[in-house]
GROMACS .gro file of C-alpha atoms in nm:
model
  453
    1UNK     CA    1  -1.052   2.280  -3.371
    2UNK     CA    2  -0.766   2.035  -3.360
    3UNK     CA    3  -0.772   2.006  -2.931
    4UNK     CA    4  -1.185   1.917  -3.018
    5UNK     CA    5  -1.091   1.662  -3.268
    6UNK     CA    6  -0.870   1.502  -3.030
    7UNK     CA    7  -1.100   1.591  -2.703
    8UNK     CA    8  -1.378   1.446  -2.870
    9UNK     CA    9  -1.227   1.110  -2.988
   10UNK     CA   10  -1.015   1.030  -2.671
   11UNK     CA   11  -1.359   1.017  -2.464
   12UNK     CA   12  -1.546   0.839  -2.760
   13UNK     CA   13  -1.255   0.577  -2.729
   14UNK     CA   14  -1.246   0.572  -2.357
   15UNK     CA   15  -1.637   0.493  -2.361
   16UNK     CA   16  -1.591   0.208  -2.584
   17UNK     CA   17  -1.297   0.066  -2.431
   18UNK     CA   18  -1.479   0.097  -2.031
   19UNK     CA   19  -1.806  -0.096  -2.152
   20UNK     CA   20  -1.837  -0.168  -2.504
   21UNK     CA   21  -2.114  -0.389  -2.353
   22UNK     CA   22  -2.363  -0.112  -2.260
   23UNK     CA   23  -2.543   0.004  -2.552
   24UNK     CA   24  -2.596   0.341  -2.316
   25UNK     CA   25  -2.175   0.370  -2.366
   26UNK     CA   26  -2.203   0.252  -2.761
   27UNK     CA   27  -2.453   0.594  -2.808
   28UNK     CA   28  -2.258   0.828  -2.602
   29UNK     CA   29  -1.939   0.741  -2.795
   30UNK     CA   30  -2.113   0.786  -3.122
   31UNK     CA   31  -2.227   1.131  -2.993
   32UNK     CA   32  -1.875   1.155  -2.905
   33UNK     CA   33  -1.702   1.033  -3.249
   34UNK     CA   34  -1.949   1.226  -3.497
   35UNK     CA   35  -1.866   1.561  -3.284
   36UNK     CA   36  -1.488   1.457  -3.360
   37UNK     CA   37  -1.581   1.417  -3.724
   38UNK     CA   38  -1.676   1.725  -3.743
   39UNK     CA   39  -1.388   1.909  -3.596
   40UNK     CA   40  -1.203   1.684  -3.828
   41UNK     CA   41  -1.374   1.885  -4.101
   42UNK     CA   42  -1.347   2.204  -3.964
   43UNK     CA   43  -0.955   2.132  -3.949
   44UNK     CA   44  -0.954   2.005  -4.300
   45UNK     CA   45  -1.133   2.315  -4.433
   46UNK     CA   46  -0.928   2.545  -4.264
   47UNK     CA   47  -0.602   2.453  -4.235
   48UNK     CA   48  -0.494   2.122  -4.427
   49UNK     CA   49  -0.666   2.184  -4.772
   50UNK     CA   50  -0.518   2.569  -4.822
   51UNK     CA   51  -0.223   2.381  -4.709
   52UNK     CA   52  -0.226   2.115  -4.981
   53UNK     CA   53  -0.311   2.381  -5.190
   54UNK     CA   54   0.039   2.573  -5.224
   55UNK     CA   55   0.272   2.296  -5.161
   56UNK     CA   56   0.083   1.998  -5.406
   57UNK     CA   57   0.064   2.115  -5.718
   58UNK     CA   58  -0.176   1.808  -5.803
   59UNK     CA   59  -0.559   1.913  -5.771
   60UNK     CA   60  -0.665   1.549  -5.717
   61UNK     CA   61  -0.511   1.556  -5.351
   62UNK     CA   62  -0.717   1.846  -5.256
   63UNK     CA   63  -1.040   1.676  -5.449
   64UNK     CA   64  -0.985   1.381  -5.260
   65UNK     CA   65  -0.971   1.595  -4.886
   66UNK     CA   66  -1.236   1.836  -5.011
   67UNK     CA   67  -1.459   1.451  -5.009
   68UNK     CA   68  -1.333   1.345  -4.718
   69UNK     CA   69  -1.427   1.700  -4.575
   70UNK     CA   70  -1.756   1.695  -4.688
   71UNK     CA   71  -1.820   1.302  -4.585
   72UNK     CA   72  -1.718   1.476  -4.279
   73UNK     CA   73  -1.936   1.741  -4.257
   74UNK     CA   74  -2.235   1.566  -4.357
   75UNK     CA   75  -2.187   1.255  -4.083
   76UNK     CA   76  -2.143   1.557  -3.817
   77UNK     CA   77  -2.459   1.741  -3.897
   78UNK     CA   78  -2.648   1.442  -3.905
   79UNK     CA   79  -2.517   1.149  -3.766
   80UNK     CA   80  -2.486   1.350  -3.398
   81UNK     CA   81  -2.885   1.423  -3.349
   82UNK     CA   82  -2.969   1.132  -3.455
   83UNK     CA   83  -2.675   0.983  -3.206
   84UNK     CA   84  -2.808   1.207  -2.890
   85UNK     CA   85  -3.199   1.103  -2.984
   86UNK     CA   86  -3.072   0.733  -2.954
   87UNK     CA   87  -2.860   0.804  -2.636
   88UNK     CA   88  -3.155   0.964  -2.487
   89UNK     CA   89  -3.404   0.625  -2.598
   90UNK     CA   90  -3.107   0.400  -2.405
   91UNK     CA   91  -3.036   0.625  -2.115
   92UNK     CA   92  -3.430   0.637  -1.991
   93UNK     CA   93  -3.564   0.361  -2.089
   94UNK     CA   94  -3.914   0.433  -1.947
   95UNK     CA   95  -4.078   0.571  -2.250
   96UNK     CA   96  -4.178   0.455  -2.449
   97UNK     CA   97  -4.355   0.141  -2.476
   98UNK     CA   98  -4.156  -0.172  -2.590
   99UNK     CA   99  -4.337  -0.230  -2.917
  100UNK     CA  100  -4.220   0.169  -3.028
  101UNK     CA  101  -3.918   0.169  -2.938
  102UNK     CA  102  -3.855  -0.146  -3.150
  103UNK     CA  103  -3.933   0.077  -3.467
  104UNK     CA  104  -3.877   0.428  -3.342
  105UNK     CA  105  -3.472   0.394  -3.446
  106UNK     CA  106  -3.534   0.340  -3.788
  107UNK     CA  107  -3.838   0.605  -3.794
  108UNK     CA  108  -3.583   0.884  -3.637
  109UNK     CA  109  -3.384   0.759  -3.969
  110UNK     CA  110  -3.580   0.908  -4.185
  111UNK     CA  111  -3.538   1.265  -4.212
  112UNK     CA  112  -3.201   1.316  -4.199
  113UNK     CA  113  -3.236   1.008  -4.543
  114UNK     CA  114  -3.477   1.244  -4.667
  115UNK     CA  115  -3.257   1.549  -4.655
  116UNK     CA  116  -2.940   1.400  -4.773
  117UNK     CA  117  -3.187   1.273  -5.107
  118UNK     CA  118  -3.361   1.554  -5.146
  119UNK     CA  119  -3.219   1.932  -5.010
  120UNK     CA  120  -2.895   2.014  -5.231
  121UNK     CA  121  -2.579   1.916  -5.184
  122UNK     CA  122  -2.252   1.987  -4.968
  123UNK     CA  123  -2.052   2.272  -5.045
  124UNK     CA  124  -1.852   2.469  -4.843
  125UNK     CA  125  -2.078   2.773  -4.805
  126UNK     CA  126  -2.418   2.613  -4.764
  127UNK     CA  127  -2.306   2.252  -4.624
  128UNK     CA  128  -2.649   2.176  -4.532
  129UNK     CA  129  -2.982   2.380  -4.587
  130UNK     CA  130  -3.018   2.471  -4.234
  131UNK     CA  131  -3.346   2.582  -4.208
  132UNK     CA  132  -3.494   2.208  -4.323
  133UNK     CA  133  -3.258   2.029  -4.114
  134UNK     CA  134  -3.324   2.231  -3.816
  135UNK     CA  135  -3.713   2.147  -3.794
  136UNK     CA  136  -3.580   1.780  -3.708
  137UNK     CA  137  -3.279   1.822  -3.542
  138UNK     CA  138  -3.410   2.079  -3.287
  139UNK     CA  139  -3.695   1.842  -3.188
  140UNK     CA  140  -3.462   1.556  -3.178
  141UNK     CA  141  -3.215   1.739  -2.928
  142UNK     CA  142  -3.470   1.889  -2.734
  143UNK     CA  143  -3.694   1.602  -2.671
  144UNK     CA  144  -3.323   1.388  -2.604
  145UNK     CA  145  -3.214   1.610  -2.367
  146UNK     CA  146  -3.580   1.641  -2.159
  147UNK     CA  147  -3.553   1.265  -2.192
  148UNK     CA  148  -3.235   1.260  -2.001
  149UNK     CA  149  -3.292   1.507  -1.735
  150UNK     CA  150  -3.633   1.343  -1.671
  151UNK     CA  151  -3.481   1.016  -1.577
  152UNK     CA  152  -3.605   0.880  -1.211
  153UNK     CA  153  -3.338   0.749  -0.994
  154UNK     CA  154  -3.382   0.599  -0.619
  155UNK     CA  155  -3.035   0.481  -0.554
  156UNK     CA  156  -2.866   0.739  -0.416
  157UNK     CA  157  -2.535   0.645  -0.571
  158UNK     CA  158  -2.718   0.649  -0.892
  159UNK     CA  159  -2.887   0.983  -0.836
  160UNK     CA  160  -2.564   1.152  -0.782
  161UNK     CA  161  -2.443   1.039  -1.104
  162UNK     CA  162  -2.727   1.105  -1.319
  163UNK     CA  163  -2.672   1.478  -1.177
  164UNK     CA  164  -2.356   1.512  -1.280
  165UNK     CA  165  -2.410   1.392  -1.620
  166UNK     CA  166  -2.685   1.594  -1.686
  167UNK     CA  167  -2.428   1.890  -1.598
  168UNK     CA  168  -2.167   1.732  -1.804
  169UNK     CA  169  -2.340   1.643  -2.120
  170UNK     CA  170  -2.675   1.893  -2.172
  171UNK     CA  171  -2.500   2.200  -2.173
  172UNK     CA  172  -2.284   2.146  -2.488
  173UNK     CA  173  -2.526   1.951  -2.687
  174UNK     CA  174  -2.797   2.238  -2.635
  175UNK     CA  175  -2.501   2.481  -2.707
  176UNK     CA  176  -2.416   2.241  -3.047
  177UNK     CA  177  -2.776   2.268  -3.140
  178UNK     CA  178  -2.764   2.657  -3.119
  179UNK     CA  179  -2.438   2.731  -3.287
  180UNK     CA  180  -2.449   2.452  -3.521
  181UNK     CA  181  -2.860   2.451  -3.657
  182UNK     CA  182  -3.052   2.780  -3.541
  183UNK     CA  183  -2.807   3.060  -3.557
  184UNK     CA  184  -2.723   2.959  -3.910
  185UNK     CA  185  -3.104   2.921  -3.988
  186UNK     CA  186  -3.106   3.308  -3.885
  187UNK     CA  187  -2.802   3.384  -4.121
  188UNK     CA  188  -2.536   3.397  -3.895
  189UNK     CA  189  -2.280   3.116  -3.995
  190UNK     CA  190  -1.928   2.956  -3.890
  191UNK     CA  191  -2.099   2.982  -3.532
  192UNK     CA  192  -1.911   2.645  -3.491
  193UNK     CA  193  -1.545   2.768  -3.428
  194UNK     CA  194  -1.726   2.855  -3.073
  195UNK     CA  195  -1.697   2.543  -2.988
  196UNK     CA  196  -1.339   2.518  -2.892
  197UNK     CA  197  -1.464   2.757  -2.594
  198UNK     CA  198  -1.735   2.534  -2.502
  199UNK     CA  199  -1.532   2.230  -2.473
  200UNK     CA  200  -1.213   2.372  -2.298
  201UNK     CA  201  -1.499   2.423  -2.026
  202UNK     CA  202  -1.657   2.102  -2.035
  203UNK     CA  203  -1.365   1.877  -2.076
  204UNK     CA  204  -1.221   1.929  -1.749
  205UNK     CA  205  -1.488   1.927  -1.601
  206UNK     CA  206  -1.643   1.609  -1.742
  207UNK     CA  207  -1.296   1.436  -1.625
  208UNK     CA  208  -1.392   1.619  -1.273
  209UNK     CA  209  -1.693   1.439  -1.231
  210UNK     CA  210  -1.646   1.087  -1.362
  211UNK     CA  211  -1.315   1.045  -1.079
  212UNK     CA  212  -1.524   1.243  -0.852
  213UNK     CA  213  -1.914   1.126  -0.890
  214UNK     CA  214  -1.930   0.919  -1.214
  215UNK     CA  215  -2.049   0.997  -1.569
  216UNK     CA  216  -2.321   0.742  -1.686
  217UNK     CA  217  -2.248   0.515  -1.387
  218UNK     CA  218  -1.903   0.483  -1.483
  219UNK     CA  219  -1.716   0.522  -1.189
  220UNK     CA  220  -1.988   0.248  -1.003
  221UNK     CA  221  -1.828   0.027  -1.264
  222UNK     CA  222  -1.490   0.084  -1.233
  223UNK     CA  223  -1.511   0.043  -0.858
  224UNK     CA  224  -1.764  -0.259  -0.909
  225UNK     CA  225  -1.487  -0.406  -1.095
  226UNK     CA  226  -1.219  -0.349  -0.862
  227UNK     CA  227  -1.423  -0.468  -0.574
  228UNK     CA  228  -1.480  -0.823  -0.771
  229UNK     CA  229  -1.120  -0.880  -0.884
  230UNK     CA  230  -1.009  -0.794  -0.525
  231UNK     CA  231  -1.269  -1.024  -0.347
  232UNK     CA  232  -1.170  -1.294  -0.662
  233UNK     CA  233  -0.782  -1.215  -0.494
  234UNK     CA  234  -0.916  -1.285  -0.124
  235UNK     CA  235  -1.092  -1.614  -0.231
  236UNK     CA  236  -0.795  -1.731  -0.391
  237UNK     CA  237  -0.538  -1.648  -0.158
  238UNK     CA  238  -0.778  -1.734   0.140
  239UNK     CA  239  -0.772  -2.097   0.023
  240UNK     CA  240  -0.406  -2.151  -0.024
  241UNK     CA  241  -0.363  -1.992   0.271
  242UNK     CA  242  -0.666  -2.215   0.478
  243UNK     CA  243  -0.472  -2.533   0.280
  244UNK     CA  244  -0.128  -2.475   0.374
  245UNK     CA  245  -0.183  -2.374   0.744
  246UNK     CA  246  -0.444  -2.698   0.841
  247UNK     CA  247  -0.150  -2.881   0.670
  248UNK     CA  248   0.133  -2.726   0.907
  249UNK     CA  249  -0.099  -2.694   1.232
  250UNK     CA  250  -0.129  -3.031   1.156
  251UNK     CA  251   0.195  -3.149   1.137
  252UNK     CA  252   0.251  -2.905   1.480
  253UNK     CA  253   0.015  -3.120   1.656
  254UNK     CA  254   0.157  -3.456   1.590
  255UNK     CA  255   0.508  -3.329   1.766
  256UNK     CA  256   0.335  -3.119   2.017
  257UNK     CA  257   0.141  -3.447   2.097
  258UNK     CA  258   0.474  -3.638   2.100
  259UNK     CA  259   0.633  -3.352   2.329
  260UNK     CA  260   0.358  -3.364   2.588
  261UNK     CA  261   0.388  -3.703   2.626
  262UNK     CA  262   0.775  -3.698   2.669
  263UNK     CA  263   0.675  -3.424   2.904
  264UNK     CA  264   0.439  -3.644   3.112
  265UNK     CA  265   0.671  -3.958   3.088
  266UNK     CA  266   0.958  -3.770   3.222
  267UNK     CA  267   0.760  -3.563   3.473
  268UNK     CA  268   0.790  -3.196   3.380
  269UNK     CA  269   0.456  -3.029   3.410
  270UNK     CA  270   0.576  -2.679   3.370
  271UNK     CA  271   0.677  -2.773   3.022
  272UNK     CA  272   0.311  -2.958   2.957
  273UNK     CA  273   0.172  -2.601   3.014
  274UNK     CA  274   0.366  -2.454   2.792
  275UNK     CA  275   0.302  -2.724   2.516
  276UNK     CA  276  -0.113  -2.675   2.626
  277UNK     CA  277  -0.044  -2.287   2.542
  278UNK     CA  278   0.131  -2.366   2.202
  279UNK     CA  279  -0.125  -2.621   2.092
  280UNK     CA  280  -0.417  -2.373   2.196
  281UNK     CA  281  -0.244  -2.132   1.991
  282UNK     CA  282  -0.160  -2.334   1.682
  283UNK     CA  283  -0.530  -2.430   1.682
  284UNK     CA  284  -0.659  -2.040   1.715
  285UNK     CA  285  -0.438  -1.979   1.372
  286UNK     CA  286  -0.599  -2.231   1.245
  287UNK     CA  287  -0.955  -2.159   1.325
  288UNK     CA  288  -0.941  -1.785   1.263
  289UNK     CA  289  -0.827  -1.870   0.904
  290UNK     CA  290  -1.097  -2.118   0.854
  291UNK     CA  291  -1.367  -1.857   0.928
  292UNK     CA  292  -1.209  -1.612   0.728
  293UNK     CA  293  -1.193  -1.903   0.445
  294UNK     CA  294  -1.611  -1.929   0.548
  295UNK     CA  295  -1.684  -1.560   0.430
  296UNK     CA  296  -1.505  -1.552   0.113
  297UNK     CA  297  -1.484  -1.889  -0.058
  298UNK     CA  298  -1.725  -1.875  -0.379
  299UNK     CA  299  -1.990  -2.063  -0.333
  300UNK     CA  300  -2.260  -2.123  -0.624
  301UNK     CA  301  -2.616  -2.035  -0.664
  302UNK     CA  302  -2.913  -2.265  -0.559
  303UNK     CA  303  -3.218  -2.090  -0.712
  304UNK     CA  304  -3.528  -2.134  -0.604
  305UNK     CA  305  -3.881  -1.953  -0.574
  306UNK     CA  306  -3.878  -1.771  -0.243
  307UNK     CA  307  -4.097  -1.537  -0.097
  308UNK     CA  308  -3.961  -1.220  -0.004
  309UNK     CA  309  -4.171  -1.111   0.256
  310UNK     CA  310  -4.181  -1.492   0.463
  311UNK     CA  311  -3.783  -1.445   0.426
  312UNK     CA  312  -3.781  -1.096   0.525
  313UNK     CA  313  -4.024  -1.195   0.888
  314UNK     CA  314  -3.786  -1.479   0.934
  315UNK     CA  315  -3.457  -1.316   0.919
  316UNK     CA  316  -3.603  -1.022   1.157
  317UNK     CA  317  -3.746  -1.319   1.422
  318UNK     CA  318  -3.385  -1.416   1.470
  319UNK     CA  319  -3.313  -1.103   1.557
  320UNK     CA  320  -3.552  -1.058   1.826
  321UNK     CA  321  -3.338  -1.026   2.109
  322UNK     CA  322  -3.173  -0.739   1.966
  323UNK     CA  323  -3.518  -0.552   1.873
  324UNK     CA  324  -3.654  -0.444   2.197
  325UNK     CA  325  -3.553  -0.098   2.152
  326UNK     CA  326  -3.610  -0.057   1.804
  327UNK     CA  327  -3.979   0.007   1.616
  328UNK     CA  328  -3.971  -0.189   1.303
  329UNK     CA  329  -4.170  -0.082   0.983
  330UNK     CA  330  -4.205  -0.378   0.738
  331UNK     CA  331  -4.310  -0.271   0.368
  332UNK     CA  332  -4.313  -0.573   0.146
  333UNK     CA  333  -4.611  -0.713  -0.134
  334UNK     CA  334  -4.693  -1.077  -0.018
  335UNK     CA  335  -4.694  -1.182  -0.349
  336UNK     CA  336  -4.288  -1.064  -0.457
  337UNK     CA  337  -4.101  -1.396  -0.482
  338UNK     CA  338  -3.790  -1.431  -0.686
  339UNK     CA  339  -3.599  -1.680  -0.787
  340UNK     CA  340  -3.303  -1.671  -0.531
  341UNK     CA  341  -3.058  -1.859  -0.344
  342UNK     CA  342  -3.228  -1.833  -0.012
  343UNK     CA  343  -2.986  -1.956   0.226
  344UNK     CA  344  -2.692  -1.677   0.108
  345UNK     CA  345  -2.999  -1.390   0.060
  346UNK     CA  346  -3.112  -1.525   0.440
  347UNK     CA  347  -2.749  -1.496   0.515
  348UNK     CA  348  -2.696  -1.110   0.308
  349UNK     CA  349  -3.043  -1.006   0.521
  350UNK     CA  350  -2.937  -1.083   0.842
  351UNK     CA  351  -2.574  -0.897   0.794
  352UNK     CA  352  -2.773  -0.607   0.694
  353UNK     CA  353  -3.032  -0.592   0.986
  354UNK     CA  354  -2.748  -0.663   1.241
  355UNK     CA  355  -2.594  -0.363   1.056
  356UNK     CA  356  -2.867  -0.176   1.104
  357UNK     CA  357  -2.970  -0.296   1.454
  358UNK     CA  358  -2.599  -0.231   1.589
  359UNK     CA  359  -2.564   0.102   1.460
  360UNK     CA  360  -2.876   0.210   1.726
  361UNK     CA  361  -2.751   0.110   2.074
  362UNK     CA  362  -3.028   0.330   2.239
  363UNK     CA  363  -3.288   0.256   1.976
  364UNK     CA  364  -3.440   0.366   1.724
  365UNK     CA  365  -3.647   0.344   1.412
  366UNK     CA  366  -3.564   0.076   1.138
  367UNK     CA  367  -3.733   0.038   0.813
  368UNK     CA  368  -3.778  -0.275   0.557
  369UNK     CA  369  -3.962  -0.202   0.209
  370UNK     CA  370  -3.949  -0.334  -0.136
  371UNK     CA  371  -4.075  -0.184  -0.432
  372UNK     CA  372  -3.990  -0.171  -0.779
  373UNK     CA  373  -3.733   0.019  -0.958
  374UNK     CA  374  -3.779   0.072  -1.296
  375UNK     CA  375  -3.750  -0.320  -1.431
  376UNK     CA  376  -3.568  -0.422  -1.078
  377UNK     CA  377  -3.655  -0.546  -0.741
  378UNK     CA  378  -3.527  -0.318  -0.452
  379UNK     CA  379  -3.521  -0.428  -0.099
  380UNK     CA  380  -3.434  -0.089   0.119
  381UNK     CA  381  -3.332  -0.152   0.480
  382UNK     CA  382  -3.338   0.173   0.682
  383UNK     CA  383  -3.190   0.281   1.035
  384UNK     CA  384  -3.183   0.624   1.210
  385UNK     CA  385  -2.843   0.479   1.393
  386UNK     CA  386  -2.514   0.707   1.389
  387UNK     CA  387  -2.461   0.699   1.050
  388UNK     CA  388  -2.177   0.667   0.879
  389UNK     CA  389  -1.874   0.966   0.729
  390UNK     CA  390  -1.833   1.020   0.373
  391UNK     CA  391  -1.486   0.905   0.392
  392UNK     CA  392  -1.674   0.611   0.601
  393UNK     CA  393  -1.887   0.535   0.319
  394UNK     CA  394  -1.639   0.500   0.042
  395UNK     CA  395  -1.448   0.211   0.225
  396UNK     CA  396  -1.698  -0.007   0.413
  397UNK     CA  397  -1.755  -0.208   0.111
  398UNK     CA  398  -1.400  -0.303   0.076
  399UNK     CA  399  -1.259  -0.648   0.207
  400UNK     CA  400  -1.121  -0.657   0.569
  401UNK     CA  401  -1.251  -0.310   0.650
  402UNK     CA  402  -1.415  -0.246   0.962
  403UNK     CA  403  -1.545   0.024   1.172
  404UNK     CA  404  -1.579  -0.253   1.497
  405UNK     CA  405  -1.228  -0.282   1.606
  406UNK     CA  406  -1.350  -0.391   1.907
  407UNK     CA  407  -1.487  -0.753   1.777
  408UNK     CA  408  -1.186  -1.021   1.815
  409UNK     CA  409  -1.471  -1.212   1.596
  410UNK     CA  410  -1.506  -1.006   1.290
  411UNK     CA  411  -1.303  -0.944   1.009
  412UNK     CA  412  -1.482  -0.682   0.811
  413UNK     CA  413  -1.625  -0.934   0.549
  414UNK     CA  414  -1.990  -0.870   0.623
  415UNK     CA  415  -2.066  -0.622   0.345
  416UNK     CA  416  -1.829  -0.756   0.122
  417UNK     CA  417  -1.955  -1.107   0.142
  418UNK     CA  418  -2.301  -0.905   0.095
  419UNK     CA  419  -2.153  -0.721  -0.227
  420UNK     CA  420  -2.052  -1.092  -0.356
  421UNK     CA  421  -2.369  -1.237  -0.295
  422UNK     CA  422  -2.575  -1.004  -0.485
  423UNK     CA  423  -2.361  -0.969  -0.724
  424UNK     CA  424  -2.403  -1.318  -0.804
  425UNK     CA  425  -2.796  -1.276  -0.869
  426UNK     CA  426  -2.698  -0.996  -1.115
  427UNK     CA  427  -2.806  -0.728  -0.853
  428UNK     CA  428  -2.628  -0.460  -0.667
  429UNK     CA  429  -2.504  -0.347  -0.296
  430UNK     CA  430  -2.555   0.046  -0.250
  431UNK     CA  431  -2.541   0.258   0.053
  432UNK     CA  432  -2.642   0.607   0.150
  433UNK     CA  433  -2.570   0.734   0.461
  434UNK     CA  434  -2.547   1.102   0.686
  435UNK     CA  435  -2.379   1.092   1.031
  436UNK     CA  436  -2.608   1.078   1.312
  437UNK     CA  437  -2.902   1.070   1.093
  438UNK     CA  438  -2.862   0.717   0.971
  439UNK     CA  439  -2.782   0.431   0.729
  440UNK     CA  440  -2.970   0.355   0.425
  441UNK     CA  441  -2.888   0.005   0.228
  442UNK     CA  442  -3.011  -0.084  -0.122
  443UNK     CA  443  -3.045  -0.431  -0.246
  444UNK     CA  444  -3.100  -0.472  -0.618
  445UNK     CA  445  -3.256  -0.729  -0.804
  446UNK     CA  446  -3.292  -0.787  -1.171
  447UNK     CA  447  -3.645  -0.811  -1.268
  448UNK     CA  448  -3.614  -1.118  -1.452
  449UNK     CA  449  -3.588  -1.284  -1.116
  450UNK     CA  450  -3.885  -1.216  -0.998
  451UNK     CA  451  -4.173  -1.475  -1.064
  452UNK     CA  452  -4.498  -1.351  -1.198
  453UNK     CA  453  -4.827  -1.417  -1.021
   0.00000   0.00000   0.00000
């Protein structure tokens, strides 16, 4: 029991300390700590009480831990259904309506009040009156764990993940509501010290998936987060960089300038070539760092209402030349506008469709629709181009990496620029992809941005 008291509140701690933010990661940790509190219990019952026992002659000690035991005890048994019931409310946030769920925490309150007031009280035998408790507590797992499987997910990032933690976190709770509620309703107790099998299963793999796939969209975040603070790196360093180099190409000039002409006064036009090649030089530094300056300097936000279809038709007619071979599909409502900054959106649009349009030299079949995710706005742009590798995938997000090595003119800041953008607006960059089969690109808006009509 000690490894799940320890098990348990290292991953309630590690949830908090991720995103304390996310009331999602405030629920799973209190699922989390009030499994802990349990074990802590178990370990009191068993081994530090009869401990107490024959080396502290003074009974008070062992009153005081047989409390804390059954404090213990009593928070596990019912401060973990009620935990997973509000996990499940915060992880699918579909049902149900607003106005319930504003009273539905303190109704799932009241039964586990009502059977601390009124079945009898803790003792080490008969903790809790099973049977009673079990009526709720079965429901409430049940119904939390259907909740949770049943959640809808279009992003393909985000569908992965929601697997994964299905696998990771349904198994053991069902398994807790077994050992823990029914099989002592049917007489058969101290089911519990089962548990240390359960977990020495699902702990390694729970640390599996979240460095592997994610657990509640945790590893998104962590990258997310390493993907800002690197492009927050780039835009710094880019402008001391862009600063200090227009300063010394400038100084350059001025005694390149004043070697050409000594070069002209005294005759020597093999050495006035070679000063035209250093100056052309000295300016290609200079411009090359300027344009990488361009696509990573952090630029603010100019909201305003724009349409998303009109944008959409726009960005697409400046890419006419590059159509001819392709057969566009263009899904949209004329009335979605949202409150934007339509010149970097324009700018995110046409980096995708070039994306997209590149990636089918012989033509093919590329797809624009928005629709609604849950509360967001999602923009899906959609080629049947060569695709991209797994290993692919993972990296073309990332700053200065490119899969066109044979463009002098890019840097591999598309995407990235892209990422920064909607990130901005509170949205998201995702992309799902299969080689030769093509390139799917997600852009995410918050809800609240969209205007109502």
């Amino acid at each position: 029991m000690l490894f799940v008291l320890f098990a348990l509140w290292i991953i309630a701690l590690l949830l908090l300390i991720i995103d304390p933010r996310s009331s999602t990661m405030r629920w799973m940790s209190a699922v989390a700590f009030t499994g802990g509190i349990g074990a802590l219990a178990a370990v009191l019952s068993e081994n530090i009480i009869p401990y107490v026992k024959q080396t502290i002659p003074n009974p008070s000690v062992s009153e005081l831990l047989f409390h804390i035991q059954a404090t213990s005890s009593l928070l596990s048994y019912y401060g973990l259904p009620y935990s997973f019931a509000m996990l499940a409310l915060q992880y699918n946030p579909s049902w149900p309506n607003q106005k319930t769920r504003t009273f539905l925490p303190y109704l799932l309150l009241l039964p586990p009040i009502a059977c601390i007031l009124l079945t009898p009280g803790y003792t080490e035998v008969m903790p809790i009156t099973f049977p009673i408790v079990a009526c709720w507590v079965v429901p409430y797992i049940v119904t939390g764990a259907i909740l949770i499987a049943s959640r809808k997910e279009r992003l393909p990032g985000m569908q992965r993940t929601h697997l994964f933690t299905c696998l990771a976190l349904l198994p053991p709770i069902l398994c807790f509501a077994v050992l823990n509620y029914v099989m002592p309703s049917l007489g058969y107790y101290r089911m519990w010290i089962y548990h240390t099998w359960i977990l020495a299963l699902v702990v390694p793999f729970l640390i599996f998936t979240f460095f592997k796939y994610g657990f509640l969209g945790m590893r998104l975040l962590i990258e997310r987060r390493k993907l800002d603070s690197t492009l927050r790196a780039i835009t710094s360093g880019t402008a001391i960089m862009n600063h200090a180099i227009k300063n010394d190409v400038g100084k350059m000039r001025l005694f390149l300038e004043k070697m050409k002409q000594y070069a002209e006064e005294t005759n020597q036009p093999e050495l006035m070539l070679d000063l035209d090649v250093v100056m052309g030089a000295s300016m290609h530094i200079r411009d090359m760092i300027s344009r990488v300056h361009e696509q990573t300097q952090e630029l603010p936000i100019r909201v305003s209402p724009v349409n998303m279809e009109e944008l959409l038709i726009e960005a697409l007619q400046s890419l006419t030349p590059y159509l001819s071979k392709v057969k566009l599909s263009l899904t949209i409502s004329k009335e979605l506008t949202l409150e934007i900054d339509r010149i970097q959106i324009a700018e995110t649009l046409t980096n995708v469709l070039m994306n997209a349009v590149e990636a089918m030299p012989l033509g093919g079949e590329l797809t624009v629709k928005g629709f609604m995710a849950k509360k967001n706005v999602v923009l899906e742009i959609r080629d049947t181009g060569i695709g991209m590798e797994k290993a692919v995938l993972k990296q073309v997000l990332e700053p200065f990496y490119t899969t066109k090595s044979g463009s002098r003119n890019n840097f591999g800041l598309g995407l990235a620029y892209c990422y920064s953008v909607m990130k901005k607006h509170g949205g998201s960059l995702e992309l799902s992809s299969e080689t030769n089969k093509g390139t799917s690109v997600f852009l995410t808006f918050p809800g609240s941005r969209r205007l109502s009509t």
